[in-house]
Coordinates of C-alpha atoms in Angstrom, one line a residue:
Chain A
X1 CA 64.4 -46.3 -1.7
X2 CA 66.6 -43.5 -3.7
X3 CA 66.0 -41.9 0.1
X4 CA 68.0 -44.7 1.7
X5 CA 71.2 -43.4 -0.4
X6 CA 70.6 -39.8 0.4
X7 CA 69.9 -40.8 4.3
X8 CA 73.5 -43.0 3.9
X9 CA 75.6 -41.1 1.5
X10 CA 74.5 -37.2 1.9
X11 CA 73.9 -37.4 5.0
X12 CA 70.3 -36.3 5.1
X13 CA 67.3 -36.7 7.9
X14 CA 64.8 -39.3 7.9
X15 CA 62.0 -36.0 7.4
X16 CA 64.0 -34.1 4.8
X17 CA 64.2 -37.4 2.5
X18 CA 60.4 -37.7 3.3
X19 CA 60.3 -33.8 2.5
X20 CA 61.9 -34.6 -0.9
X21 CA 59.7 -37.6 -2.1
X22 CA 56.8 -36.0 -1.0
X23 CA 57.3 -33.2 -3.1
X24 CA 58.3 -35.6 -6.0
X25 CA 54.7 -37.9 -6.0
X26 CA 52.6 -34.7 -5.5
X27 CA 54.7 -33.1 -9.3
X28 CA 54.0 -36.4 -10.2
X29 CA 50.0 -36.3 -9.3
X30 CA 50.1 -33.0 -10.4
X31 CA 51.7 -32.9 -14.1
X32 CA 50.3 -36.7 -15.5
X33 CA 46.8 -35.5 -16.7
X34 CA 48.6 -32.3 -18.4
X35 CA 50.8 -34.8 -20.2
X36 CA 48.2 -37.2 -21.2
X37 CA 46.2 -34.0 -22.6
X38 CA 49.5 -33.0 -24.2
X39 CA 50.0 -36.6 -25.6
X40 CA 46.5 -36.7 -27.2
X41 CA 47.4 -33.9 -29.3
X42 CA 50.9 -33.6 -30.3
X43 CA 52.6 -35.4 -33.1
X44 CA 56.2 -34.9 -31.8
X45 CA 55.1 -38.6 -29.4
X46 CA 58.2 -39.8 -29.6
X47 CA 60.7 -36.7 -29.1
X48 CA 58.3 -35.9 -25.9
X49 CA 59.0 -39.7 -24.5
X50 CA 62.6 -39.4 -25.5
X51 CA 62.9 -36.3 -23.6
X52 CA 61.2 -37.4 -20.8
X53 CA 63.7 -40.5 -20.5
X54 CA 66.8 -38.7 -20.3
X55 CA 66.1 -36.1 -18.4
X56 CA 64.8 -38.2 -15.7
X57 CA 68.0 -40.3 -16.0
X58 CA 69.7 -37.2 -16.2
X59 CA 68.0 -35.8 -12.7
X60 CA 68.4 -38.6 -10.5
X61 CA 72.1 -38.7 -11.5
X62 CA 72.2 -35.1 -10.7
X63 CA 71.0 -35.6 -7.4
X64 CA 72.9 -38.8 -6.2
X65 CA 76.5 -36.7 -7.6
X66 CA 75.7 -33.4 -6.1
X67 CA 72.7 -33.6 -2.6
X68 CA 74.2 -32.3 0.1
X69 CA 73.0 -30.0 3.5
X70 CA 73.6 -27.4 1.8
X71 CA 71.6 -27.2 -1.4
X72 CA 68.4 -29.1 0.0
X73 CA 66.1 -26.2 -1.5
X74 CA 67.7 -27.0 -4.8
X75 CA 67.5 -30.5 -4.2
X76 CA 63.6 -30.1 -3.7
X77 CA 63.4 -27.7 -7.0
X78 CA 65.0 -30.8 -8.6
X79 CA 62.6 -33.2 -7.1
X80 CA 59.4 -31.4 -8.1
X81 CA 60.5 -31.0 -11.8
X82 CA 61.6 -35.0 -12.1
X83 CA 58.1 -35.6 -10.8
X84 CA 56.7 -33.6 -13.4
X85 CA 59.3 -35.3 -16.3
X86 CA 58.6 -38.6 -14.9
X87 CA 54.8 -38.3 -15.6
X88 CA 55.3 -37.9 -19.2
X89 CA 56.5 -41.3 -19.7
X90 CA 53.5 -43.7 -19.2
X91 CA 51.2 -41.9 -20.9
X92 CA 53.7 -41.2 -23.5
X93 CA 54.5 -45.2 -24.3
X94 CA 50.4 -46.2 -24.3
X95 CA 49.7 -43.7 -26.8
X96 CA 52.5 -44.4 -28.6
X97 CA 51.6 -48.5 -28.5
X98 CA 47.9 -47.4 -29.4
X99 CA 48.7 -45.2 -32.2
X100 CA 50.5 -48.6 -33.5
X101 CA 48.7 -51.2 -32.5
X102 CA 45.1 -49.4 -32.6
X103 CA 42.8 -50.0 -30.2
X104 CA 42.0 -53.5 -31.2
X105 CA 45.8 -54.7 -30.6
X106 CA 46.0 -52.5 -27.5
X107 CA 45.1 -56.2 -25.3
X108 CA 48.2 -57.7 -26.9
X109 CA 50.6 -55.4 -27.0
X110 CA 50.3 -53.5 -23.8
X111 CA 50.8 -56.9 -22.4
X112 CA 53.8 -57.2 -24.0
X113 CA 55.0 -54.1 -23.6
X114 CA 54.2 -55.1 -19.8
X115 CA 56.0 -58.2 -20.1
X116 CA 59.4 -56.7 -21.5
X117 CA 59.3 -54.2 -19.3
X118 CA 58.9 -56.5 -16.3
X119 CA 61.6 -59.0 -17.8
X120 CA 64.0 -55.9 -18.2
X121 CA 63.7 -54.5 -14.6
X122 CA 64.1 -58.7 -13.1
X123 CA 67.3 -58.9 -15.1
X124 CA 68.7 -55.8 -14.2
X125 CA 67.8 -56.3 -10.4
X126 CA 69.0 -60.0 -10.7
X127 CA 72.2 -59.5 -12.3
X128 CA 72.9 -56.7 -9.8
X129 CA 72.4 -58.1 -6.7
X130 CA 74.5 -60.9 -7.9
X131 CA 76.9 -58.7 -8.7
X132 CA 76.6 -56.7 -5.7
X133 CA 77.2 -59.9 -3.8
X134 CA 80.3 -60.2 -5.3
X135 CA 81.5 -56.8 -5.1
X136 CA 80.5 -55.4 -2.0
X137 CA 80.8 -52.5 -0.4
X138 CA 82.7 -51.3 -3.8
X139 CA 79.1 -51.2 -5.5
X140 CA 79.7 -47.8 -6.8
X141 CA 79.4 -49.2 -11.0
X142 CA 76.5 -50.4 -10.4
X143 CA 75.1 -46.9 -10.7
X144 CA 76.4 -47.0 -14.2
X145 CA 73.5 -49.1 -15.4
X146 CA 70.5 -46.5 -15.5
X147 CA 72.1 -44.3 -17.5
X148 CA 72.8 -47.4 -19.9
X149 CA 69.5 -48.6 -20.0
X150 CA 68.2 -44.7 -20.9
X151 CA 70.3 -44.9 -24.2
X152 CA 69.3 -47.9 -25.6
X153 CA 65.6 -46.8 -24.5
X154 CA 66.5 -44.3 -26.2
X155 CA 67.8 -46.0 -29.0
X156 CA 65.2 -48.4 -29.9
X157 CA 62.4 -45.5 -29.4
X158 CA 63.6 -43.8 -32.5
X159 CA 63.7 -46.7 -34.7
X160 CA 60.4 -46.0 -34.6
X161 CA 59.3 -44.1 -37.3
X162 CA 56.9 -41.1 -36.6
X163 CA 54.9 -42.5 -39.5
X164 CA 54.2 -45.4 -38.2
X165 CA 51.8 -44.0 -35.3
X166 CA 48.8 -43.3 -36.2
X167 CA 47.8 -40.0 -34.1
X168 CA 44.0 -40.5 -34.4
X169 CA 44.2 -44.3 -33.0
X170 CA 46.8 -43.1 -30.8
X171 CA 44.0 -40.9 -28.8
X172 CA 41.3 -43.0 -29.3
X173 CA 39.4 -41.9 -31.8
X174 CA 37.1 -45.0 -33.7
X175 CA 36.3 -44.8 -37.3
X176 CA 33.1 -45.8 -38.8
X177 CA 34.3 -47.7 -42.0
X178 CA 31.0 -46.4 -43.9
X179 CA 31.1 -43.1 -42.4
X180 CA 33.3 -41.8 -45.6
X181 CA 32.1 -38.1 -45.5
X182 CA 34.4 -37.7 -42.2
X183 CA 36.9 -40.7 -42.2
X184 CA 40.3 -40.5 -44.4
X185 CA 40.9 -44.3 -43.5
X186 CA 41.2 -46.5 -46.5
X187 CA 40.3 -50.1 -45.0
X188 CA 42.5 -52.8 -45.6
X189 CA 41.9 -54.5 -49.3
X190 CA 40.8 -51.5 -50.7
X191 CA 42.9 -49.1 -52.7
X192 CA 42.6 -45.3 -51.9
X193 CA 40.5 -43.6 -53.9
X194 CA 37.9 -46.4 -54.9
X195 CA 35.4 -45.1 -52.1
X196 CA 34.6 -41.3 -52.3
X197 CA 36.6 -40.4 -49.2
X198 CA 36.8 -36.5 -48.2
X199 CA 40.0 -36.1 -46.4
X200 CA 38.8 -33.5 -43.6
X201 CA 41.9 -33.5 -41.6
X202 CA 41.1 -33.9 -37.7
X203 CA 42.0 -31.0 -35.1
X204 CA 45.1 -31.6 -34.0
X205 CA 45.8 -28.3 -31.9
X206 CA 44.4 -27.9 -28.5
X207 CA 41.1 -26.0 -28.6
X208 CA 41.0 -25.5 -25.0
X209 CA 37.7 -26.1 -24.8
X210 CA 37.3 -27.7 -21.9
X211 CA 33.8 -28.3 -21.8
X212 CA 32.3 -25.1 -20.2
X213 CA 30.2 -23.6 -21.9
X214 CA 27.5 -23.9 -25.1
X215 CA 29.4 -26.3 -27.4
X216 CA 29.8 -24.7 -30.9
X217 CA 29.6 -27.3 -33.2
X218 CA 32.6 -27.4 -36.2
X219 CA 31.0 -26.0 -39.4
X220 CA 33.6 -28.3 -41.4
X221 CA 32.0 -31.7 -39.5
X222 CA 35.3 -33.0 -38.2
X223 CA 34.7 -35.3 -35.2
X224 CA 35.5 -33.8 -32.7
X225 CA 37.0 -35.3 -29.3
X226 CA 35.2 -35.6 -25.7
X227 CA 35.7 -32.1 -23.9
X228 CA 37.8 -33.2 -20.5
X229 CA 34.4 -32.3 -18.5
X230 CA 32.9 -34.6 -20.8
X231 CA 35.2 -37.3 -19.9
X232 CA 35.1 -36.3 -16.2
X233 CA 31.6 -36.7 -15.8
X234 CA 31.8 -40.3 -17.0
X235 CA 30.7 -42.1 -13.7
X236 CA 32.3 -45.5 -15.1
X237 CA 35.8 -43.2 -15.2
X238 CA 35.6 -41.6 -11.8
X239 CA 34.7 -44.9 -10.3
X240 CA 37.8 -47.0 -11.8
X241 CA 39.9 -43.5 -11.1
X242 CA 38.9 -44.3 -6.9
X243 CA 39.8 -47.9 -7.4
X244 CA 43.2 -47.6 -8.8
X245 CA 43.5 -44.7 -5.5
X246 CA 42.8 -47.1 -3.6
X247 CA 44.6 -50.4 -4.3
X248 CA 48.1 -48.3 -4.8
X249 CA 47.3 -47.3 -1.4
X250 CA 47.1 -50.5 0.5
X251 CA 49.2 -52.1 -1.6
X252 CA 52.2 -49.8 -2.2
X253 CA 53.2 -50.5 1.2
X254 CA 53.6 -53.6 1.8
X255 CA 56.7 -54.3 0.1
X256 CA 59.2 -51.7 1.6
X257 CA 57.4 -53.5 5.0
X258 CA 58.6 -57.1 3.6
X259 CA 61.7 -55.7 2.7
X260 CA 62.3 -54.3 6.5
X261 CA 60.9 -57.8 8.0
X262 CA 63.4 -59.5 5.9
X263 CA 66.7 -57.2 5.4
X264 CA 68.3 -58.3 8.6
X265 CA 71.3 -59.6 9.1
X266 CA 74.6 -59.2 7.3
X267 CA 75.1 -57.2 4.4
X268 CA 75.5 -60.2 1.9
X269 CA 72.8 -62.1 2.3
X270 CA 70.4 -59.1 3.1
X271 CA 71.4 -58.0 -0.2
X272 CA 70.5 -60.8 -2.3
X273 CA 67.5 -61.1 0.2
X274 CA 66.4 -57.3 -1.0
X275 CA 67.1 -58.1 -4.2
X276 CA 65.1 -61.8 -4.1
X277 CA 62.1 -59.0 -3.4
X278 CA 62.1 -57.3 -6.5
X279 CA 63.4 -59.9 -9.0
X280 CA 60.5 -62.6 -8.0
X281 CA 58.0 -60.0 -7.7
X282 CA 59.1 -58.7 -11.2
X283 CA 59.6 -62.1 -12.8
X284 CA 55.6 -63.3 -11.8
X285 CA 54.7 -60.2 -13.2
X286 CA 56.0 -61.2 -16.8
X287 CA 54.1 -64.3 -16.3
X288 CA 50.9 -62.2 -15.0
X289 CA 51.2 -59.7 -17.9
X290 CA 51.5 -62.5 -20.8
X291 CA 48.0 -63.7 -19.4
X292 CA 46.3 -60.8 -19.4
X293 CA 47.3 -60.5 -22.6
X294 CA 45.7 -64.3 -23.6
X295 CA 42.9 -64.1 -21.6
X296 CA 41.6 -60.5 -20.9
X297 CA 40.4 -60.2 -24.4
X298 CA 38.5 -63.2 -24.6
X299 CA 36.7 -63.6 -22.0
X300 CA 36.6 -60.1 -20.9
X301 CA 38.8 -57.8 -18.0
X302 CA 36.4 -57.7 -15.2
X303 CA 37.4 -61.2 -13.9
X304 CA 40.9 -61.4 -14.4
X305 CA 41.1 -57.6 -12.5
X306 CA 39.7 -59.2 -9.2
X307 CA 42.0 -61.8 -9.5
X308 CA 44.9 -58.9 -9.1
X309 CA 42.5 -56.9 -7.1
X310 CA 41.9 -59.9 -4.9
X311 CA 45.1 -61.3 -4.3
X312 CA 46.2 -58.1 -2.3
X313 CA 44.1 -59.1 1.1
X314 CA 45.0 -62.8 0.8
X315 CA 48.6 -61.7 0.9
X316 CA 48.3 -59.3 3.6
X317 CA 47.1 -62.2 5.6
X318 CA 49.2 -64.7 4.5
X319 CA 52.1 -62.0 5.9
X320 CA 50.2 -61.1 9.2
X321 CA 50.0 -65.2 9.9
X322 CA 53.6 -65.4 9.3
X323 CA 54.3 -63.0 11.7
X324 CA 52.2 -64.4 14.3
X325 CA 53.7 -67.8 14.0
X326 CA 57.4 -66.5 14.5
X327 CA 56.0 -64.4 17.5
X328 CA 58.9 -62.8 19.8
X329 CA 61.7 -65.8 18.4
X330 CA 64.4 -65.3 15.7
X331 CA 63.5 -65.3 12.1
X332 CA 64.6 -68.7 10.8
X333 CA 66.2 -69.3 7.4
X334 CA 62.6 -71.7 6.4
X335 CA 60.8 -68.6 8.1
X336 CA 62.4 -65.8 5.9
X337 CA 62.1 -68.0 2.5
X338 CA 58.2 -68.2 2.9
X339 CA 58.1 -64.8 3.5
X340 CA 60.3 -64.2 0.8
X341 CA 57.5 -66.7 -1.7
X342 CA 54.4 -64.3 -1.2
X343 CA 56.7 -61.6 -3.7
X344 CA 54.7 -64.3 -5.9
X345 CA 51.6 -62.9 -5.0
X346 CA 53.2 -59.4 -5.2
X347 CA 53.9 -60.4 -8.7
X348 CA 50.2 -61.3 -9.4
X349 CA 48.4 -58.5 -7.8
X350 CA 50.8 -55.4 -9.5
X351 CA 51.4 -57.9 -12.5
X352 CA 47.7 -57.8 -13.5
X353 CA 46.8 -54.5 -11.9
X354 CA 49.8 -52.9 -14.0
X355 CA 48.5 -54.6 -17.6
X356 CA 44.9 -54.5 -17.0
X357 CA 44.3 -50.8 -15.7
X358 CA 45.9 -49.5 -19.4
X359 CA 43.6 -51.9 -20.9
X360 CA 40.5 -50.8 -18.9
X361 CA 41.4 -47.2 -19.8
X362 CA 41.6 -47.3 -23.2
X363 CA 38.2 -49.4 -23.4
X364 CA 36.7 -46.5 -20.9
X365 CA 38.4 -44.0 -23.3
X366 CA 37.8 -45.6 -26.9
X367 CA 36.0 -43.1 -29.1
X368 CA 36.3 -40.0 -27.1
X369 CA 39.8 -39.1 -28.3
X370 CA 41.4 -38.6 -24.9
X371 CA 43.0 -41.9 -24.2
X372 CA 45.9 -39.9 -23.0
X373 CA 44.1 -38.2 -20.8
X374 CA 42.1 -40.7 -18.8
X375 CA 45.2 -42.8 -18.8
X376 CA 46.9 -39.2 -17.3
X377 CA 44.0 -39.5 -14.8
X378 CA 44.0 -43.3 -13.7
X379 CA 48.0 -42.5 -12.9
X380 CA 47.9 -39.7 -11.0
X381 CA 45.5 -41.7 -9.2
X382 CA 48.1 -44.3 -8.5
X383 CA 51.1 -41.6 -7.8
X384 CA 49.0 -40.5 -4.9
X385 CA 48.0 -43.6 -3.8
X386 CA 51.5 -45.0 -4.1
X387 CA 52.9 -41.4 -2.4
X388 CA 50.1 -41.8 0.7
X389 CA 51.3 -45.4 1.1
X390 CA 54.4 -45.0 1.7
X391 CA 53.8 -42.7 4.4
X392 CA 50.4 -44.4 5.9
X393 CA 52.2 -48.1 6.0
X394 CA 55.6 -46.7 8.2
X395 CA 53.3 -44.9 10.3
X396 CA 51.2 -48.1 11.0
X397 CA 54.1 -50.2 11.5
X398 CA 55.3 -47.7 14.1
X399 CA 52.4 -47.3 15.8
X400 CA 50.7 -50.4 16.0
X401 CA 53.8 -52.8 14.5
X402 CA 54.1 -55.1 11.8
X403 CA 51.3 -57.6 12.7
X404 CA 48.4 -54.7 12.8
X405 CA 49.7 -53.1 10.3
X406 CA 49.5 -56.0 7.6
X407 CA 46.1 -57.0 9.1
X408 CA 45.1 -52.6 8.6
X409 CA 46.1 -52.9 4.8
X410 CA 44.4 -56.2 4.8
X411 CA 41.1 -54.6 5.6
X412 CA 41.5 -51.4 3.5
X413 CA 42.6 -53.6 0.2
X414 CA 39.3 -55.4 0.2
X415 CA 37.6 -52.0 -0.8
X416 CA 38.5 -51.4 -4.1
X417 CA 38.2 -55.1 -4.8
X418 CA 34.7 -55.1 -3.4
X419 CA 34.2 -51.7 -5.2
X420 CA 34.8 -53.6 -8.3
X421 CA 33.2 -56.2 -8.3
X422 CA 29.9 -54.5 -7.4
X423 CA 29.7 -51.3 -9.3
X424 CA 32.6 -51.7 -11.8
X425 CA 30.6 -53.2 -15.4
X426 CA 32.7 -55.1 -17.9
X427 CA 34.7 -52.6 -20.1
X428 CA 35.6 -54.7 -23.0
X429 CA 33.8 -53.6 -26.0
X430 CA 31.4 -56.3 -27.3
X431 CA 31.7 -54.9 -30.8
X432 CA 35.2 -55.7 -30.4
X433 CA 36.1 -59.2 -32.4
X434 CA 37.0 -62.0 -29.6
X435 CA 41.3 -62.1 -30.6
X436 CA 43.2 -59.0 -30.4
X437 CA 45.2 -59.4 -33.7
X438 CA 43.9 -60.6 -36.5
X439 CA 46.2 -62.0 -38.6
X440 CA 46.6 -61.2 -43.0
X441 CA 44.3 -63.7 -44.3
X442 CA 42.1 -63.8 -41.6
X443 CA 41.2 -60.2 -42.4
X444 CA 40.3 -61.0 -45.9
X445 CA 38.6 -63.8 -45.1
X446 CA 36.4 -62.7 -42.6
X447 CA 36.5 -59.4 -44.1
X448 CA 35.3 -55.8 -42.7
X449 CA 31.3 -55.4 -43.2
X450 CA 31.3 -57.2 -39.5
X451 CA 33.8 -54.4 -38.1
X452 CA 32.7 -51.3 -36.4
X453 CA 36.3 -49.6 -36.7
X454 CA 39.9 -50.3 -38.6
X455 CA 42.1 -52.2 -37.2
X456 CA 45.4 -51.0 -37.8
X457 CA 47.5 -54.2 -38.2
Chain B
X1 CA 46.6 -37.7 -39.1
X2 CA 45.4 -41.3 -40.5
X3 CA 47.8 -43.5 -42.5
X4 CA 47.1 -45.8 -45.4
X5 CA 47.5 -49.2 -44.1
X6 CA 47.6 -51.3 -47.0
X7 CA 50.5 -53.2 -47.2
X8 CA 51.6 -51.9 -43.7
X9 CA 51.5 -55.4 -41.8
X10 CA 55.4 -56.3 -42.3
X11 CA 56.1 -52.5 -41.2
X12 CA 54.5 -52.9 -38.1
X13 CA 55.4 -55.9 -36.8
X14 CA 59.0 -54.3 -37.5
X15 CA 57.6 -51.5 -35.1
X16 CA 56.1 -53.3 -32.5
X17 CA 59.5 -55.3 -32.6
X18 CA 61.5 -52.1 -31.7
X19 CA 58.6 -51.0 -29.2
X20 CA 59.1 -54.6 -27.0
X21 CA 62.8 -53.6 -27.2
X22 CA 61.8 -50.0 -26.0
X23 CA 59.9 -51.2 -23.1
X24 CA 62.8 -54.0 -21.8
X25 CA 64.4 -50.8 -21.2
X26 CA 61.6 -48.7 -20.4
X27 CA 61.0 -50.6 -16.5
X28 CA 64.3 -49.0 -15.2
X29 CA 63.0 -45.6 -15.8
X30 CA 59.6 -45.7 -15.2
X31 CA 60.3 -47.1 -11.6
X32 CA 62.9 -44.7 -10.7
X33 CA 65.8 -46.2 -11.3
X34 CA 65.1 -49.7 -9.6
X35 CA 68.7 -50.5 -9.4
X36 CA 69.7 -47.5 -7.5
X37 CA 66.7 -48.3 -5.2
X38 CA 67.5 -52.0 -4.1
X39 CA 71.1 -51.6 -3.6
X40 CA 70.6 -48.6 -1.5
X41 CA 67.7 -50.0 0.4
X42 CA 70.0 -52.6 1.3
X43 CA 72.9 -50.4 2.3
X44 CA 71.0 -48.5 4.4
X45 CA 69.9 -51.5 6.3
X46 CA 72.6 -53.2 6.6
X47 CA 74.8 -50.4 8.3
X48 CA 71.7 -49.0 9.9
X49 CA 72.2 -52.1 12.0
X50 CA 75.7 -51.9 12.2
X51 CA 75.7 -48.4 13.8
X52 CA 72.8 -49.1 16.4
X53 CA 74.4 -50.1 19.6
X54 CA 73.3 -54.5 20.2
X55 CA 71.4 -54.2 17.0
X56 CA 68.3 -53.0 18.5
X57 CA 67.0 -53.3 15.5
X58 CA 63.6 -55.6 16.3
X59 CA 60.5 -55.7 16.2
X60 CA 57.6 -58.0 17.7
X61 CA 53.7 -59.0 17.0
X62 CA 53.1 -58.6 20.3
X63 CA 54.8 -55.2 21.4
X64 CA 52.9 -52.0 20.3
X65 CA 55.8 -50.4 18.9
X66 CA 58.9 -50.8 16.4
X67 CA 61.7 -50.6 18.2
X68 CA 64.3 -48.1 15.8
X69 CA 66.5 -45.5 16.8
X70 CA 64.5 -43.0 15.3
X71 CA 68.0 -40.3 16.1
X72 CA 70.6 -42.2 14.6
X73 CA 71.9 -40.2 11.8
X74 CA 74.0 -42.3 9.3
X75 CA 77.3 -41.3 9.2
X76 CA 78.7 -43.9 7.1
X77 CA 82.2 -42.6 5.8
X78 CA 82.1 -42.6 2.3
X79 CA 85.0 -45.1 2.2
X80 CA 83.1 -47.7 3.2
X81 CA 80.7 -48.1 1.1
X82 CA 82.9 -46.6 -1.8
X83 CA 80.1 -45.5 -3.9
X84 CA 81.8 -43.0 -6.3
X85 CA 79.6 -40.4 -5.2

C-alpha cells in the first residue's frame, strides 16, 4: 500500500510502483536465507537487528521525502537494498528469542512475541485511523509514528544484554546433559566444576562448508552443525518450505481485494473502513497467537496449523457468497459490516500461520544448528508467495472480477492445507516435556535425568 | 558460547520482559510501516474516486471485468492532502 502514496503524492504509474515492489519482495526472497545463515553464526544478534530496524525506517522515509520522475532508478536501488535490510529482521528476533528462551520456551515465547507484536501494530492502526478521522486531509503527522516506534524498538532491544543469549540455543543446537566430553553446559542445580566438563568452545565462524564434498570430520570433536545441503535435503523442510509458498500466495491477496470491495465512498468513513481491516484482523491475531502458545505445545502443532491453514478457503467463500448476494445493487451499510467481520477469519488464518510456522521451524531445525537458516528459508518462501499474490489476485480480479477471483484463491488455498494434512507429520518433539516453561521448583522437583537437553529458563 | 544458568531465572524473565516490549514495537517494522500503508491506501481510494468522472468506480459478480480507469494518473495537488511530503 506504500505504492498508493507514491501513485498519489509522487506522482508515479500504476507499473513503475509495481516495478518498485517487485524489485523489493524479490531483495527480500533473495537476502533472508543469507541472513538467517549470518544469524546462526554471529554473536553481534542484537547490533545486526538494531541495524536492520533503523535503516529500514530510515529507507522508507527516504523514499516517501524524496520519489520523484526523476530519480526512479535511484528509487529502485533504494528498494532492492530495503528488501535485503528488511530480511534481516525476522530471522534476527527468533534467534534472538531462542537464544533466550531455548528451544523448550520457543512455544511460549514466540507466541508472545507474536501477540505484542500483533497488539502493537492494532494500536497504532486504531489510534491512527481515529485520528485520521479527525484530522483529515492534514494527515501529514501521522507519518511521524514509524520513525517513533523504530526508537523505542530500538530502545528496549538493547536492554538486552548480549549475555543473556545463549548463541548455541540461539541456532539450535541440543545438548546431551551426559554428554560432558563435548557440552560446557552446567545443568541447573549443579555447580560448575562438579562434573568433569571439557569446555571445547563450539565453531562460531562460518566454515563455508556447504555440504559438497567428503565431510572432514573436526579432530577436536566439537559438534558440529548440519551443512545447508544437509538441511536442504530434509524432505520434511522442503515440504513445509512449499506450504508456507503456497498459503502466502492465496492468501496474501485477499485483503488488499476486501479493502477495494469495501473502501468506497467518502473519505471518512472509507478511512476508518480501511483501517477496521487491519485493526480487527490484527486484534484476532493477538487472540490466535496466545493460543498457539497454550495449546500448540500440548497437544502438538499439526492440528492447530490446519485450523489456520483451513480457515483460508472457508473465508474465500464466505467473501465470494457475499458478493453474490449483493449482486449488481449498492453495497449496504449491514452488507459492508459483514464483510468487514471475516477480517476475523483473516485474523485466525495469518494469526496462527504467523505463530505456528516459527514454531514448526525450530522443531524441523532443533539439533542441526541452523535454526536461522531454515527460518531464512520458510520466509523467503512467504516473501515470494506474498510478492506473486499481490500481482496474481489484481490480475484475477481484472480479468474475471471479484466473485471468480475469491472462488480462484478459494480453490488454490485448499492445497497447502490438503498438503498438510496428508504428508506434513507432527513436528513437536516427543522428547520435549508437555509445558513449555517449567517453572523453579518444578525443575528441582522433577529434576533433569528425564531431560534429553537444558532448558534455559 | 554457552552460559551458566544457575541462578539466571530472575535475569531472564527481566529479558524476556524487554523482548515482549521489543516486539510491541517490532509489528510496525516488520510489516512495512503499517501506518503509512492504511492511510495511503485509503487516500488513494478515496480521491481515486473523486477524480474518475460519475465515479465509475464499480464493479459487479456478474460482469467479466472491473470497471477502473486503468489511465487516470493521480494528480492530487499536494495541498490537498497536505502530507508534508
Amino acid at each position: 500500500m506504500q505504492s498508493a502514496f507514491l501513485i498519489v503524492a509522487k506522482g508515479y504509474t500504476e507499473k513503475q510502483v509495481g516495478i518498485l515492489f517487485f524489485v523489493f519482495g524479490m531483495s527480500q526472497f533473495l537476502f533472508q536465507a543469507p541472513a538467517g545463515y549470518l544469524y546462526d553464526y554471529t554473536e553481534q544478534k542484537l547490533l545486526w537487528l538494531s541495524t536492520a530496524g533503523v535503516a529500514t525506517t530510515f529507507l522508507t522515509v527516504f523514499t516517501a521525502m524524496f520519489a520523484s520522475d526523476d530519480n526512479f532508478i535511484l528509487m529502485v536501488f533504494i528498494k532492492f537494498i530495503q528488501g535485503g535490510v528488511t530480511s534481516f529482521i525476522p530471522p534476527g528476533l527468533n534467534s534472538i528469542t531462542q537464544g533466550i528462551v531455548g528451544s523448550v520456551g520457543m512455544t511460549s515465547q514466540v507466541s508472545v512475541n507474536e501477540m505484542m507484536n500483533h497488539l502493537g501494530t492494532a494500536i497504532l492502526v486504531l489510534s491512527g485511523s481515529v485520528l485520521a478521522y479527525f484530522l483529515y486531509p492534514d494527515i501529514g503527522s501521522l507519518f511521524i509514528v514509524s520513525p517513533i516506534a523504530c526508537v523505542l524498538f530500538i530502545y528496549f532491544l538493547n536492554k538486552i544484554k548480549p549475555g543473556d543469549i545463549d548463541h548455541d540455543a540461539a541456532r539450535g543446537l541440543k545438548k546431551e546433559i551426559h554428554s560432558e566430553e563435548n557440552s560446557s553446559y552446567v545443568p541447573p542445580g549443579e555447580v560448575e566444576g562438579s562434573v568433569a566438563t571439557s569446555k571445547k568452545k563450539l565453531k562460531t565462524k562460518p566454515s563455508y562448508v556447504f555440504g559438497f564434498g567428503e565431510e572432514s570430520e573436526d579432530p577436536s570433536g566439537a559438534p558440529k552443525a548440519d551443512t545447508p545441503l544437509q538441511i536442504l535435503r530434509d524432505p520434511t523442510l522442503l515440504l513445509f518450505i512449499a506450504i508456507c509458498f503456497l498459503f502466502h500466495t492465496s492468501n496474501g491477496t485477499v485483503l488488499p481485494l476486501v479493502m477495494q470491495t469495501l473502501a468506497i465512498g467518502n473519505g471518512s468513513v472509507g478511512m476508518l473502513m480501511s483501517g477496521l481491516c487491519i485493526t480487527i484482523a490484527q486484534v484476532v491475531m493477538v487472540f490466535a497467537a496466545k493460543i498457539c502458545g497454550t495449546y500448540s505445545g500440548k497437544y502438538g502443532r499439526k492440528w492447530l496449523f490446519l485450523a489456520g491453514l483451513g480457515i483460508v478457503p472457508i473465508r474465500c467463500a464466505i467473501l465470494a457468497g457475499l458478493l453474490t448476494l449483493k449482486g449488481d445493487g449498492e453495497a449496504t451499510l449491514l452488507w459492508q459490516i459483514v464483510t468487514l467481520s471475516t477480517q476475523i477469519l483473516d485474523g485466525v488464518g495469518a494469526g496462527v500461520f504467523g505463530t505456528m510456522y516459527i514454531l514448526v521451524t525450530s522443531d524441523i531445525s532443533g539439533g542441526t544448528g541452523r535454526f536461522g537458516l531454515t527460518l531464512g528459508l520458510t520466509t523467503a518462501a512467504m516473501s515470494i508467495g506474498g510478492t506473486v499474490s499481490g500481482y496474481i489476485g489484481q490480475a484475477f480480479a481484472e480479468d474475471y472480477g471479484y466473485l471468480q477471483a475469491f472462488w480462484i484463491l478459494c480453490v488454490m488455498s485448499t492445497v497447502p492445507a490438503l498438503l498438510y494434512f496428508f504428508c506434513m507429520p507432527e513436528t513437536l518433539a516427543q522428547t520435549e516435556p508437555a509445558i513449555s516453561i517449567i517453572e523453579e521448583d518444578e525443575e528441582q522437583k522433577i529434576g533433569l535425568e528425564n531431560k534429553s537437553y537444558v532448558e534455559l529458563t | 558460547m554457552s552460559n551458566n544458568i544457575v541462578g539466571k531465572n530472575e535475569k531472564t524473565e527481566i529479558t524476556k520482559g524487554h523482548l515482549r516490549w521489543a516486539a510491541l514495537f517490532l509489528g510496525e517494522l516488520r510489516d512495512g510501516l503499517t501506518m503509512v500503508r492504511f492511510v495511503v491506501a485509503t487516500l488513494y481510494h478515496y480521491h481515486a474516486i473523486r477524480m474518475l468522472p460519475n465515479h465509475s468506480l464499480r464493479f459487479s459478480p456478474n460482469s467479466s471485468r472491473f470497471t477502473k480507469q486503468h489511465d487516470v494518473r493521480i494528480s492530487i495537488h499536494r495541498s490537498t492532502c497536505k502530507v508534508p511530503f
